[in-house]
Amino acid sequence: MFNQSAHNVIPGGAHTYSKGDDQFPETAPQTIEQAKDSYVFDGEGRRYVDWTMGLRSTPLGYGNAVILNAVKEQLDKGPNFPRPSSLEEKTGRHLLSCVPDMDMVKFAKNGSNVTTAAVKLARAYTGRDLVACCSDHPFFSFDDWFIGSTKCPAGVPQDIRKLTLTFQYNNIESLEKLFDTHKGKISCVIMEAVTDTPPTKGFLEKVQNLCKTNGALFIVDEMITGFRFSIGGASSYFNLKPDMMTFGKGMGNGFSVAALAGKRDIMEQGGISPGEERLFLLSATHGAENHSLAAANAAIKLFKKTETLEKLWNAGARLKVLINDTAKSHDLSDYIQSSGYDCSPVFYCKDSTGKPCPKFRTLFLQEMARNDVLINFIAPSITHNDEVFDLTHKALLKTLPRYYDAIKNGVDQYLEGSVILPVFRARN
């Protein structure tokens, strides 16, 4: 399935690889025209339940009235000024109140910019070039320092590729080996505190201690976990004290805003103190665009309400039970499973041998989309209500018999179109 018209204008047919034609089944809508709460609508008005919530960017639901009202109020005041708006300091202080161990904040328009800024600060602060990132975590930035370490490093000079080292999650020895092999050369460790696999006992604390012992900075990427695991992100949830944290996605509930928060002595390198060596950190005309900051400011207020995060956790827990119980009722417990943290669950689609399989995942997504549910991954929102669960259950009841038949008879005959591919791959 290729929307050739879009591909003629846009490389890849979309501005985010995760939204591309190779990430969705044949039965999914090619474009979305509008969205409300936890539903999206295609160009013909067909409604779909959405469990992806804009790539996890909209945990408060599409068209949240509180967020939109804050943005509308700002519309009349203007999107951009010749000097900083009062919103920049206001929203900055609001964010820092959620992460009291951080002292300063810098806003940007996307997560890649702030993770790259964190790496730049770490290199300047330590005087070292090497970066260690967790290879089990899928994405940190579209910039060279990270993309050069993936399966698709085309366009990144070899000398830059060598500057990024990788280690494995829950394998502290793999990180210890990097520090031993590259003594005094690693500027920072950047990682998510958690994805779907829980940290083994003491692992995160050991990572943090290794950084401190070896003079490297500890950076926690909270793009997905921030404003989901807790008001202070996964760092707070696991009682970590990183040197820097990066936020994005849900912080503006769909509006384009990201943030780098960090310790004062690190962050001030990007300032304008007289006599200090100039570090050109982040400077973008629209970096602190007012409408997005208004959205973030309003969103943070909602996240601070206890019931907001409770709703996210409860919705995820409910969906896990629904998937697992429905799979069990169709004798598919060994093949379709949902697990992980309730605020950010995952699901697995396995073949007849019990191994995760792209073809069976494609079949599952194909049949769910055919029955008006988009569930490439699970991002619970506060708008996933009883009606949504009822529609999801009905879609599962129609999808699982086809999945069962594919286990018995082979999957290929049930697939329509191409198998969904990983974003990071050597060849298209």
Short mmCIF file of C-alpha atoms in Angstrom, two decimals:
data_model
loop_
_atom_site.label_atom_id
_atom_site.label_comp_id
_atom_site.label_asym_id
_atom_site.label_seq_id
_atom_site.Cartn_x
_atom_site.Cartn_y
_atom_site.Cartn_z
CA MET A 1 0.00 0.00 0.00
CA PHE A 2 1.60 3.23 -1.15
CA ASN A 3 -0.07 6.61 -1.31
CA GLN A 4 1.85 7.41 -4.48
CA SER A 5 0.49 10.92 -4.73
CA ALA A 6 2.02 11.78 -1.34
CA HIS A 7 5.27 9.97 -2.21
CA ASN A 8 5.59 12.18 -5.30
CA VAL A 9 5.70 15.24 -3.04
CA ILE A 10 7.17 14.00 0.25
CA PRO A 11 10.14 11.60 0.62
CA GLY A 12 8.64 8.53 2.28
CA GLY A 13 5.12 9.92 1.89
CA ALA A 14 5.07 11.28 5.46
CA HIS A 15 7.12 13.59 7.66
CA THR A 16 7.50 10.97 10.40
CA TYR A 17 8.79 7.51 9.50
CA SER A 18 6.52 5.91 12.09
CA LYS A 19 3.50 7.26 10.18
CA GLY A 20 4.70 5.83 6.85
CA ASP A 21 3.00 3.33 4.56
CA ASP A 22 5.49 0.62 5.59
CA GLN A 23 4.33 0.89 9.22
CA PHE A 24 0.62 0.24 8.70
CA PRO A 25 -1.43 -2.59 7.19
CA GLU A 26 -3.28 -2.39 3.89
CA THR A 27 -6.60 -1.88 5.67
CA ALA A 28 -5.51 1.22 7.59
CA PRO A 29 -6.56 4.70 6.40
CA GLN A 30 -3.94 6.37 4.23
CA THR A 31 -4.59 9.80 5.73
CA ILE A 32 -6.40 11.23 8.74
CA GLU A 33 -8.57 14.31 8.37
CA GLN A 34 -9.52 15.01 11.99
CA ALA A 35 -9.57 13.56 15.48
CA LYS A 36 -11.56 13.88 18.70
CA ASP A 37 -11.00 12.29 22.10
CA SER A 38 -9.57 8.84 21.19
CA TYR A 39 -11.06 8.62 17.69
CA VAL A 40 -9.59 9.56 14.31
CA PHE A 41 -11.49 10.06 11.05
CA ASP A 42 -10.33 9.47 7.49
CA GLY A 43 -11.19 11.58 4.45
CA GLU A 44 -14.50 9.76 3.97
CA GLY A 45 -15.56 10.29 7.58
CA ARG A 46 -14.93 6.71 8.68
CA ARG A 47 -14.18 6.60 12.40
CA TYR A 48 -11.43 4.55 14.01
CA VAL A 49 -10.59 3.92 17.65
CA ASP A 50 -7.00 5.08 18.07
CA TRP A 51 -4.70 3.45 20.60
CA THR A 52 -1.56 5.18 19.26
CA MET A 53 -2.75 8.70 20.17
CA GLY A 54 -0.57 10.53 17.66
CA LEU A 55 2.58 8.53 18.34
CA ARG A 56 1.98 8.86 22.10
CA SER A 57 1.78 12.65 21.85
CA THR A 58 -1.84 13.10 23.00
CA PRO A 59 -2.43 11.40 26.37
CA LEU A 60 -5.14 13.93 27.30
CA GLY A 61 -7.16 13.11 24.19
CA TYR A 62 -7.58 14.79 20.83
CA GLY A 63 -9.22 18.20 21.03
CA ASN A 64 -8.94 18.48 24.81
CA ALA A 65 -10.99 21.60 25.67
CA VAL A 66 -8.64 22.86 28.39
CA ILE A 67 -5.64 22.71 26.06
CA LEU A 68 -7.45 24.25 23.11
CA ASN A 69 -8.88 27.07 25.19
CA ALA A 70 -5.39 27.95 26.43
CA VAL A 71 -4.12 27.99 22.85
CA LYS A 72 -7.10 30.02 21.59
CA GLU A 73 -6.53 32.59 24.30
CA GLN A 74 -2.93 32.91 23.14
CA LEU A 75 -3.95 33.20 19.48
CA ASP A 76 -5.14 36.76 19.94
CA LYS A 77 -1.90 37.70 21.69
CA GLY A 78 0.37 36.41 18.92
CA PRO A 79 2.57 33.38 18.16
CA ASN A 80 5.99 35.02 18.27
CA PHE A 81 7.63 38.25 19.47
CA PRO A 82 11.00 40.06 19.04
CA ARG A 83 11.86 39.38 22.72
CA PRO A 84 11.03 36.42 24.97
CA SER A 85 7.37 36.07 25.92
CA SER A 86 6.41 35.87 29.58
CA LEU A 87 5.20 32.34 28.82
CA GLU A 88 8.77 31.13 28.40
CA GLU A 89 9.68 31.74 32.03
CA LYS A 90 6.20 30.81 33.28
CA THR A 91 6.13 27.45 31.52
CA GLY A 92 9.76 26.83 32.38
CA ARG A 93 9.09 27.28 36.09
CA HIS A 94 5.98 25.13 35.78
CA LEU A 95 7.96 22.29 34.23
CA LEU A 96 10.78 22.59 36.77
CA SER A 97 8.24 22.29 39.60
CA CYS A 98 7.61 18.75 38.33
CA VAL A 99 11.31 17.83 38.42
CA PRO A 100 12.73 19.61 41.49
CA ASP A 101 16.23 18.17 41.00
CA MET A 102 16.53 20.14 37.76
CA ASP A 103 17.42 23.86 37.81
CA MET A 104 17.04 25.19 34.27
CA VAL A 105 15.10 24.39 31.13
CA LYS A 106 15.44 25.02 27.40
CA PHE A 107 12.45 24.58 25.06
CA ALA A 108 12.50 23.35 21.46
CA LYS A 109 10.05 22.00 18.90
CA ASN A 110 10.94 18.30 18.90
CA GLY A 111 12.66 15.64 20.94
CA SER A 112 15.62 15.17 18.61
CA ASN A 113 16.71 18.76 19.17
CA VAL A 114 16.79 18.49 22.95
CA THR A 115 18.53 15.12 23.12
CA THR A 116 21.20 16.47 20.77
CA ALA A 117 21.47 19.59 22.93
CA ALA A 118 21.97 17.38 25.99
CA VAL A 119 24.77 15.48 24.25
CA LYS A 120 26.41 18.75 23.17
CA LEU A 121 26.30 20.06 26.73
CA ALA A 122 27.77 16.82 28.05
CA ARG A 123 30.65 16.99 25.59
CA ALA A 124 31.38 20.61 26.43
CA TYR A 125 31.08 20.06 30.18
CA THR A 126 33.37 17.01 30.28
CA GLY A 127 35.69 17.86 27.39
CA ARG A 128 35.09 14.37 26.00
CA ASP A 129 33.76 13.22 22.64
CA LEU A 130 32.29 9.73 23.12
CA VAL A 131 28.62 9.06 23.85
CA ALA A 132 27.17 5.82 25.22
CA CYS A 133 23.54 5.07 24.43
CA CYS A 134 21.34 2.06 25.14
CA SER A 135 20.99 -0.07 22.00
CA ASP A 136 17.71 -1.61 23.23
CA HIS A 137 15.95 1.75 23.13
CA PRO A 138 14.72 2.48 19.63
CA PHE A 139 15.16 6.20 19.02
CA PHE A 140 16.95 9.16 20.52
CA SER A 141 17.43 11.65 17.69
CA PHE A 142 17.44 12.15 13.93
CA ASP A 143 20.86 13.80 14.27
CA ASP A 144 24.12 12.19 13.19
CA TRP A 145 25.40 11.26 16.64
CA PHE A 146 22.56 8.75 17.02
CA ILE A 147 21.54 7.76 13.47
CA GLY A 148 25.14 6.81 12.80
CA SER A 149 24.79 4.02 15.37
CA THR A 150 21.67 2.48 13.79
CA LYS A 151 21.11 0.05 10.92
CA CYS A 152 20.63 2.96 8.50
CA PRO A 153 23.65 5.26 8.94
CA ALA A 154 23.79 6.41 5.30
CA GLY A 155 24.88 10.04 5.06
CA VAL A 156 26.68 10.04 8.40
CA PRO A 157 30.50 10.30 8.14
CA GLN A 158 32.40 7.31 9.49
CA ASP A 159 34.36 9.48 11.92
CA ILE A 160 31.09 10.60 13.54
CA ARG A 161 29.75 7.05 13.72
CA LYS A 162 32.75 6.02 15.78
CA LEU A 163 31.89 8.53 18.51
CA THR A 164 28.73 6.72 19.64
CA LEU A 165 29.05 3.52 21.65
CA THR A 166 26.21 1.20 22.64
CA PHE A 167 25.41 -1.01 25.60
CA GLN A 168 22.55 -3.33 26.50
CA TYR A 169 19.71 -2.70 28.93
CA ASN A 170 19.89 -4.76 32.13
CA ASN A 171 23.46 -5.72 31.23
CA ILE A 172 25.60 -3.57 33.48
CA GLU A 173 28.72 -5.46 32.39
CA SER A 174 28.29 -4.14 28.83
CA LEU A 175 28.44 -0.57 30.11
CA GLU A 176 31.28 -1.31 32.51
CA LYS A 177 33.23 -2.66 29.56
CA LEU A 178 32.74 0.59 27.64
CA PHE A 179 34.03 2.66 30.54
CA ASP A 180 37.00 0.30 31.00
CA THR A 181 37.86 0.29 27.29
CA HIS A 182 37.46 4.05 26.85
CA LYS A 183 38.75 5.39 30.15
CA GLY A 184 38.23 9.14 30.54
CA LYS A 185 36.70 9.49 27.06
CA ILE A 186 32.94 8.98 27.54
CA SER A 187 31.06 12.26 28.00
CA CYS A 188 27.65 10.86 28.86
CA VAL A 189 25.27 7.93 29.01
CA ILE A 190 21.86 8.56 27.45
CA MET A 191 19.00 6.13 27.85
CA GLU A 192 15.35 5.70 28.73
CA ALA A 193 14.84 4.59 32.30
CA VAL A 194 12.49 1.88 31.08
CA THR A 195 10.52 0.72 28.06
CA ASP A 196 8.56 -2.54 28.18
CA THR A 197 11.22 -4.53 30.05
CA PRO A 198 11.48 -3.70 33.77
CA PRO A 199 14.95 -2.90 35.09
CA THR A 200 16.58 -5.68 37.06
CA LYS A 201 17.25 -4.91 40.70
CA GLY A 202 19.88 -2.22 41.05
CA PHE A 203 20.56 -1.83 37.32
CA LEU A 204 19.54 1.82 36.97
CA GLU A 205 21.30 2.78 40.18
CA LYS A 206 24.47 1.08 38.93
CA VAL A 207 24.29 2.99 35.64
CA GLN A 208 23.92 6.23 37.57
CA ASN A 209 26.84 5.35 39.84
CA LEU A 210 29.04 4.32 36.92
CA CYS A 211 28.50 7.72 35.35
CA LYS A 212 29.39 9.52 38.55
CA THR A 213 32.46 7.37 39.21
CA ASN A 214 33.76 7.87 35.68
CA GLY A 215 32.99 11.58 35.36
CA ALA A 216 30.30 11.13 32.70
CA LEU A 217 26.90 12.80 32.73
CA PHE A 218 23.73 10.74 33.13
CA ILE A 219 20.94 11.75 30.72
CA VAL A 220 17.46 10.21 30.94
CA ASP A 221 15.24 10.48 27.88
CA GLU A 222 11.67 11.00 29.11
CA MET A 223 9.99 11.47 25.72
CA ILE A 224 7.66 8.51 26.26
CA THR A 225 7.84 8.04 30.02
CA GLY A 226 7.53 11.71 30.99
CA PHE A 227 4.06 12.75 32.18
CA ARG A 228 3.01 9.10 32.01
CA PHE A 229 4.88 7.11 34.66
CA SER A 230 4.63 9.97 37.15
CA ILE A 231 4.59 13.76 37.16
CA GLY A 232 8.40 13.61 37.34
CA GLY A 233 8.64 10.90 34.70
CA ALA A 234 10.31 7.53 35.02
CA SER A 235 13.28 9.19 36.75
CA SER A 236 11.04 10.06 39.67
CA TYR A 237 9.24 6.71 39.49
CA PHE A 238 12.56 4.87 39.92
CA ASN A 239 14.05 7.49 42.28
CA LEU A 240 16.86 8.46 39.91
CA LYS A 241 18.76 11.73 39.93
CA PRO A 242 20.07 12.31 36.40
CA ASP A 243 22.15 15.29 35.36
CA MET A 244 19.77 16.09 32.50
CA MET A 245 16.31 15.01 31.37
CA THR A 246 14.60 15.43 28.01
CA PHE A 247 10.84 15.73 27.51
CA GLY A 248 8.49 15.89 24.55
CA LYS A 249 5.53 14.03 23.03
CA GLY A 250 2.69 14.28 25.57
CA MET A 251 3.99 17.42 27.27
CA GLY A 252 2.00 19.63 24.88
CA ASN A 253 -0.77 17.11 24.20
CA GLY A 254 -0.17 17.09 20.47
CA PHE A 255 1.35 20.54 20.11
CA SER A 256 4.99 20.73 19.05
CA VAL A 257 7.07 21.32 22.15
CA ALA A 258 10.02 19.59 23.78
CA ALA A 259 12.26 20.46 26.70
CA LEU A 260 15.72 19.89 28.05
CA ALA A 261 16.00 20.21 31.83
CA GLY A 262 19.26 20.03 33.71
CA LYS A 263 21.54 21.04 36.53
CA ARG A 264 22.48 24.71 36.60
CA ASP A 265 26.25 24.31 36.19
CA ILE A 266 25.67 22.23 33.06
CA MET A 267 22.85 24.23 31.52
CA GLU A 268 24.49 27.63 32.06
CA GLN A 269 27.09 26.69 29.45
CA GLY A 270 24.40 27.51 26.92
CA GLY A 271 23.86 30.95 28.43
CA ILE A 272 25.41 34.35 27.81
CA SER A 273 27.45 34.95 30.97
CA PRO A 274 30.22 37.49 30.24
CA GLY A 275 33.68 36.03 29.80
CA GLU A 276 32.58 32.41 29.49
CA GLU A 277 33.35 30.30 26.43
CA ARG A 278 30.37 30.52 24.10
CA LEU A 279 28.45 27.28 23.56
CA PHE A 280 25.83 27.68 20.86
CA LEU A 281 23.17 25.39 22.32
CA LEU A 282 19.64 25.78 20.93
CA SER A 283 18.53 28.81 18.95
CA ALA A 284 15.42 28.59 16.81
CA THR A 285 12.94 31.25 15.76
CA HIS A 286 10.07 28.99 16.72
CA GLY A 287 11.81 27.18 19.58
CA ALA A 288 9.54 28.75 22.19
CA GLU A 289 6.55 29.50 19.97
CA ASN A 290 3.78 30.80 22.19
CA HIS A 291 0.89 28.53 21.21
CA SER A 292 2.84 25.37 22.01
CA LEU A 293 4.02 26.80 25.32
CA ALA A 294 0.44 27.70 26.19
CA ALA A 295 -0.55 24.11 25.42
CA ALA A 296 2.30 22.74 27.54
CA ASN A 297 1.51 25.04 30.43
CA ALA A 298 -2.13 23.93 30.43
CA ALA A 299 -1.20 20.27 29.98
CA ILE A 300 1.21 20.28 32.92
CA LYS A 301 -1.56 21.64 35.14
CA LEU A 302 -3.76 18.70 34.15
CA PHE A 303 -0.96 16.18 34.65
CA LYS A 304 -0.47 17.49 38.18
CA LYS A 305 -3.97 16.33 39.04
CA THR A 306 -3.75 12.89 40.60
CA GLU A 307 -6.69 11.53 38.63
CA THR A 308 -5.03 12.26 35.27
CA LEU A 309 -2.20 9.79 35.64
CA GLU A 310 -4.51 7.34 37.42
CA LYS A 311 -6.73 7.31 34.32
CA LEU A 312 -3.75 6.56 32.09
CA TRP A 313 -2.61 3.66 34.28
CA ASN A 314 -6.14 2.30 34.63
CA ALA A 315 -6.85 2.43 30.89
CA GLY A 316 -3.66 0.53 30.12
CA ALA A 317 -4.36 -2.09 32.77
CA ARG A 318 -7.88 -2.58 31.44
CA LEU A 319 -6.69 -3.04 27.87
CA LYS A 320 -4.06 -5.59 28.90
CA VAL A 321 -6.74 -7.65 30.61
CA LEU A 322 -9.07 -7.31 27.62
CA ILE A 323 -6.43 -8.50 25.14
CA ASN A 324 -5.21 -11.37 27.29
CA ASP A 325 -8.68 -12.59 28.30
CA THR A 326 -10.01 -12.42 24.74
CA ALA A 327 -6.93 -14.25 23.46
CA LYS A 328 -7.43 -16.92 26.10
CA SER A 329 -11.06 -17.40 25.10
CA HIS A 330 -9.86 -18.13 21.55
CA ASP A 331 -7.07 -20.52 22.62
CA LEU A 332 -4.49 -17.95 21.58
CA SER A 333 -2.82 -17.18 24.91
CA ASP A 334 0.48 -18.56 23.61
CA TYR A 335 0.36 -16.34 20.54
CA ILE A 336 -1.16 -12.97 21.50
CA GLN A 337 -0.07 -11.44 24.79
CA SER A 338 -0.10 -8.02 26.38
CA SER A 339 2.27 -7.07 29.19
CA GLY A 340 4.43 -4.21 30.42
CA TYR A 341 3.70 -1.24 32.65
CA ASP A 342 0.02 -0.32 32.78
CA CYS A 343 0.71 3.28 31.75
CA SER A 344 2.54 2.11 28.62
CA PRO A 345 1.64 -1.51 27.76
CA VAL A 346 2.95 -3.58 24.88
CA PHE A 347 1.57 -6.56 23.00
CA TYR A 348 3.20 -9.44 21.16
CA CYS A 349 2.02 -11.31 18.09
CA LYS A 350 3.67 -14.74 17.80
CA ASP A 351 3.74 -17.46 15.19
CA SER A 352 3.00 -21.18 15.58
CA THR A 353 6.42 -21.71 17.17
CA GLY A 354 5.75 -19.06 19.81
CA LYS A 355 8.21 -16.52 18.42
CA PRO A 356 7.34 -12.85 17.71
CA CYS A 357 6.58 -12.61 14.01
CA PRO A 358 6.21 -9.54 11.72
CA LYS A 359 3.75 -11.40 9.50
CA PHE A 360 1.42 -12.26 12.37
CA ARG A 361 1.74 -8.73 13.75
CA THR A 362 0.76 -7.41 10.34
CA LEU A 363 -2.22 -9.78 10.24
CA PHE A 364 -3.38 -8.66 13.68
CA LEU A 365 -3.11 -4.95 12.78
CA GLN A 366 -4.72 -5.61 9.39
CA GLU A 367 -7.81 -7.21 10.91
CA MET A 368 -8.09 -4.71 13.76
CA ALA A 369 -7.94 -1.82 11.27
CA ARG A 370 -10.50 -3.58 9.09
CA ASN A 371 -12.71 -3.44 12.15
CA ASP A 372 -12.01 0.23 12.85
CA VAL A 373 -9.28 0.01 15.49
CA LEU A 374 -5.72 1.36 15.03
CA ILE A 375 -3.40 -0.28 17.53
CA ASN A 376 0.14 -0.32 16.14
CA PHE A 377 1.16 0.23 19.73
CA ILE A 378 -0.63 1.13 22.96
CA ALA A 379 -0.61 4.67 24.34
CA PRO A 380 -3.43 4.94 26.90
CA SER A 381 -5.22 8.27 27.15
CA ILE A 382 -7.72 9.67 29.62
CA THR A 383 -10.36 9.50 26.84
CA HIS A 384 -10.22 5.72 26.39
CA ASN A 385 -13.68 5.15 27.89
CA ASP A 386 -16.26 2.35 28.06
CA GLU A 387 -17.38 2.88 24.48
CA VAL A 388 -13.79 2.61 23.24
CA PHE A 389 -13.27 -0.62 25.14
CA ASP A 390 -16.50 -2.05 23.80
CA LEU A 391 -15.49 -1.26 20.21
CA THR A 392 -12.00 -2.65 20.81
CA HIS A 393 -13.49 -5.85 22.22
CA LYS A 394 -15.77 -6.26 19.18
CA ALA A 395 -12.78 -5.79 16.87
CA LEU A 396 -10.83 -8.43 18.80
CA LEU A 397 -13.73 -10.87 18.53
CA LYS A 398 -13.64 -10.50 14.74
CA THR A 399 -9.83 -10.49 14.47
CA LEU A 400 -8.84 -13.46 16.61
CA PRO A 401 -10.66 -16.18 14.65
CA ARG A 402 -8.69 -15.14 11.56
CA TYR A 403 -5.49 -15.20 13.63
CA TYR A 404 -6.38 -18.70 14.89
CA ASP A 405 -6.89 -19.91 11.33
CA ALA A 406 -3.50 -18.45 10.36
CA ILE A 407 -1.80 -20.36 13.19
CA LYS A 408 -3.38 -23.60 11.91
CA ASN A 409 -3.09 -23.04 8.16
CA GLY A 410 -0.21 -20.62 7.66
CA VAL A 411 -0.32 -16.85 7.69
CA ASP A 412 0.61 -15.88 4.13
CA GLN A 413 -2.78 -16.64 2.60
CA TYR A 414 -4.47 -14.23 5.03
CA LEU A 415 -2.22 -11.22 4.43
CA GLU A 416 -3.23 -8.32 2.23
CA GLY A 417 -0.39 -6.15 0.98
CA SER A 418 3.13 -5.94 2.36
CA VAL A 419 4.39 -7.04 5.74
CA ILE A 420 5.07 -4.15 8.13
CA LEU A 421 8.80 -3.41 8.36
CA PRO A 422 11.01 -2.02 11.13
CA VAL A 423 11.79 1.69 10.84
CA PHE A 424 15.52 1.06 11.29
CA ARG A 425 16.65 -1.27 8.50
CA ALA A 426 19.55 -1.38 6.08
CA ARG A 427 17.45 -1.52 2.89
CA ASN A 428 14.03 -0.23 1.82
#
